[in-house]
Amino acid sequence: MATTLLTVGGGGGGPFFLNGLHNGASLQKIWVWVGALQVKAVRAWLTDGREQTFGIPLGAHQEFVFQPGELITSMSLWGNGVDTRLGAIKFNTSCNRNFIVKMTNPGLKREYTVDVGSGLCMGIEGRCGHDIDCMGFVFPVV
């Protein structure tokens, strides 16, 4: 299956992925923890029951739960301003809902618009250590 994936951030940490490319599962729920200068951690659930945490969660998180059939209609990602970590995630959905999470200090610079393809998000991929070094969302190409 052909997909689109744009990762934003730096090149540190080790690779990670959680996607439903082999069985058609899609992103069901996402939790995101932020720090002053970066996205600290992400926990994602897929519709096939798999879930995984990347980075080290610390403090309160923000949550988004997809409704059945809900698609992502637009998405943007930002680095942390110095291109070493993911800084922010923003998306809108077909149910007129939105999700935005960003590092607490100002400093977001370049917005990267993501090609969401069909709008069905099949998971996430990126690099992490203690923080989310870079990350992107996996979408099938239409």
C-alpha positions as a printed NumPy array, in Angstrom:
array([[  0.   ,   0.   ,   0.   ],
       [  1.385,   3.405,  -0.965],
       [  1.495,   5.906,   1.895],
       [  2.475,   9.467,   2.667],
       [  4.687,  10.264,   5.642],
       [  6.27 ,  13.592,   6.532],
       [  8.393,  13.518,   9.678],
       [  9.263,  16.814,  11.355],
       [ 11.972,  17.444,  13.959],
       [ 15.551,  16.266,  14.37 ],
       [ 17.566,  13.131,  13.689],
       [ 18.412,  11.974,  17.208],
       [ 17.014,   9.036,  19.137],
       [ 16.08 ,   5.669,  17.712],
       [ 13.4  ,   4.782,  15.163],
       [  9.85 ,   3.894,  16.195],
       [  6.632,   3.011,  14.425],
       [  3.114,   1.867,  15.2  ],
       [  0.872,   1.44 ,  12.187],
       [ -1.818,  -0.721,  10.685],
       [ -0.347,  -1.088,   7.21 ],
       [ -0.333,  -4.9  ,   7.459],
       [ -3.93 ,  -5.306,   8.678],
       [ -5.837,  -2.076,   7.927],
       [ -5.948,  -0.804,  11.528],
       [ -6.117,   2.96 ,  12.003],
       [ -5.309,   5.479,  14.717],
       [ -8.024,   5.348,  17.394],
       [ -6.649,   7.511,  20.194],
       [ -3.573,   9.632,  20.892],
       [ -2.143,  11.135,  24.082],
       [  0.571,  13.81 ,  23.866],
       [  2.841,  15.196,  26.6  ],
       [  4.7  ,  18.467,  26.004],
       [  7.594,  20.248,  27.648],
       [  8.948,  23.759,  27.407],
       [ 10.878,  23.14 ,  24.198],
       [  9.463,  19.952,  22.675],
       [  6.855,  17.245,  22.451],
       [  8.017,  14.961,  25.269],
       [  6.06 ,  11.768,  24.575],
       [  3.235,  10.262,  22.541],
       [  1.041,   7.255,  23.289],
       [ -1.036,   5.906,  20.411],
       [ -3.768,   3.285,  20.159],
       [ -4.821,   1.533,  16.951],
       [ -8.234,   0.04 ,  16.183],
       [ -6.772,  -3.489,  16.374],
       [ -6.024,  -3.01 ,  20.089],
       [ -2.297,  -2.334,  19.839],
       [ -0.913,   0.62 ,  21.78 ],
       [  2.539,   1.94 ,  22.489],
       [  4.249,   4.876,  24.197],
       [  7.215,   6.708,  22.662],
       [  9.411,   9.122,  24.63 ],
       [  9.115,   9.489,  28.406],
       [  5.734,  10.804,  29.633],
       [  5.948,  13.459,  32.326],
       [  3.065,  15.454,  33.799],
       [ -0.371,  15.941,  32.278],
       [ -1.219,  14.884,  28.732],
       [ -3.684,  16.009,  26.07 ],
       [ -5.955,  13.42 ,  24.463],
       [ -7.841,  12.968,  21.215],
       [-10.182,  10.017,  20.585],
       [-11.407,   9.453,  17.031],
       [-15.082,   8.691,  16.471],
       [-15.896,   5.742,  14.17 ],
       [-15.402,   6.867,  10.565],
       [-13.827,  10.204,  11.539],
       [-11.088,  11.3  ,   9.132],
       [ -8.331,  13.9  ,   9.339],
       [ -9.045,  16.697,   6.844],
       [ -5.928,  18.801,   7.459],
       [ -2.756,  18.546,   9.517],
       [  0.295,  20.652,  10.315],
       [  3.472,  19.838,  12.231],
       [  6.155,  22.154,  13.601],
       [  9.705,  21.584,  14.775],
       [ 10.823,  23.14 ,  18.044],
       [ 12.436,  26.143,  16.347],
       [ 15.972,  24.701,  16.285],
       [ 15.151,  21.525,  14.336],
       [ 16.084,  19.072,  17.085],
       [ 12.631,  17.93 ,  18.302],
       [  8.98 ,  17.893,  17.319],
       [  7.371,  21.093,  18.631],
       [  3.659,  20.948,  17.779],
       [  0.854,  18.92 ,  16.184],
       [ -2.393,  20.329,  14.818],
       [ -5.19 ,  18.587,  12.917],
       [ -8.817,  19.081,  11.934],
       [-11.311,  16.288,  11.296],
       [-14.371,  15.445,   9.224],
       [-16.495,  15.811,  12.396],
       [-15.5  ,  19.507,  12.692],
       [-13.22 ,  18.799,  15.632],
       [ -9.619,  19.874,  16.06 ],
       [ -6.601,  18.964,  18.144],
       [ -3.627,  21.189,  18.815],
       [ -0.774,  20.493,  21.165],
       [  2.445,  22.492,  21.301],
       [  5.517,  23.08 ,  23.41 ],
       [  4.91 ,  25.613,  26.159],
       [  7.639,  28.129,  25.247],
       [  7.182,  30.288,  22.168],
       [  9.534,  29.536,  19.329],
       [  7.547,  27.637,  16.718],
       [  8.722,  28.851,  13.347],
       [  8.075,  26.906,  10.18 ],
       [  4.723,  25.177,   9.734],
       [  4.836,  21.961,   7.698],
       [  1.533,  21.116,   6.016],
       [  0.971,  17.359,   5.842],
       [ -0.598,  15.611,   2.838],
       [ -3.327,  13.61 ,   4.594],
       [ -4.219,  11.571,   1.498],
       [ -7.526,   9.816,   2.194],
       [ -7.658,  11.256,   5.723],
       [ -7.514,   7.796,   7.297],
       [ -4.52 ,   7.898,   9.644],
       [ -2.969,   4.454,   9.903],
       [ -0.43 ,   5.252,  12.607],
       [  2.7  ,   7.154,  13.525],
       [  6.426,   6.863,  12.838],
       [  9.495,   8.773,  13.912],
       [ 12.531,   8.82 ,  16.183],
       [ 12.686,   9.16 ,  19.964],
       [ 14.826,   8.878,  23.051],
       [ 13.653,  10.73 ,  26.142],
       [ 11.699,  13.1  ,  23.841],
       [ 10.071,  12.869,  20.423],
       [ 12.998,  13.778,  18.183],
       [ 10.853,  13.663,  15.041],
       [  7.468,  12.24 ,  14.139],
       [  4.959,  11.932,  11.349],
       [  1.559,  10.395,  10.687],
       [  1.   ,   7.607,   8.133],
       [ -1.765,   8.096,   5.534],
       [ -2.642,   5.904,   2.53 ],
       [ -2.348,   7.598,  -0.846],
       [ -5.623,   7.974,  -2.739]])
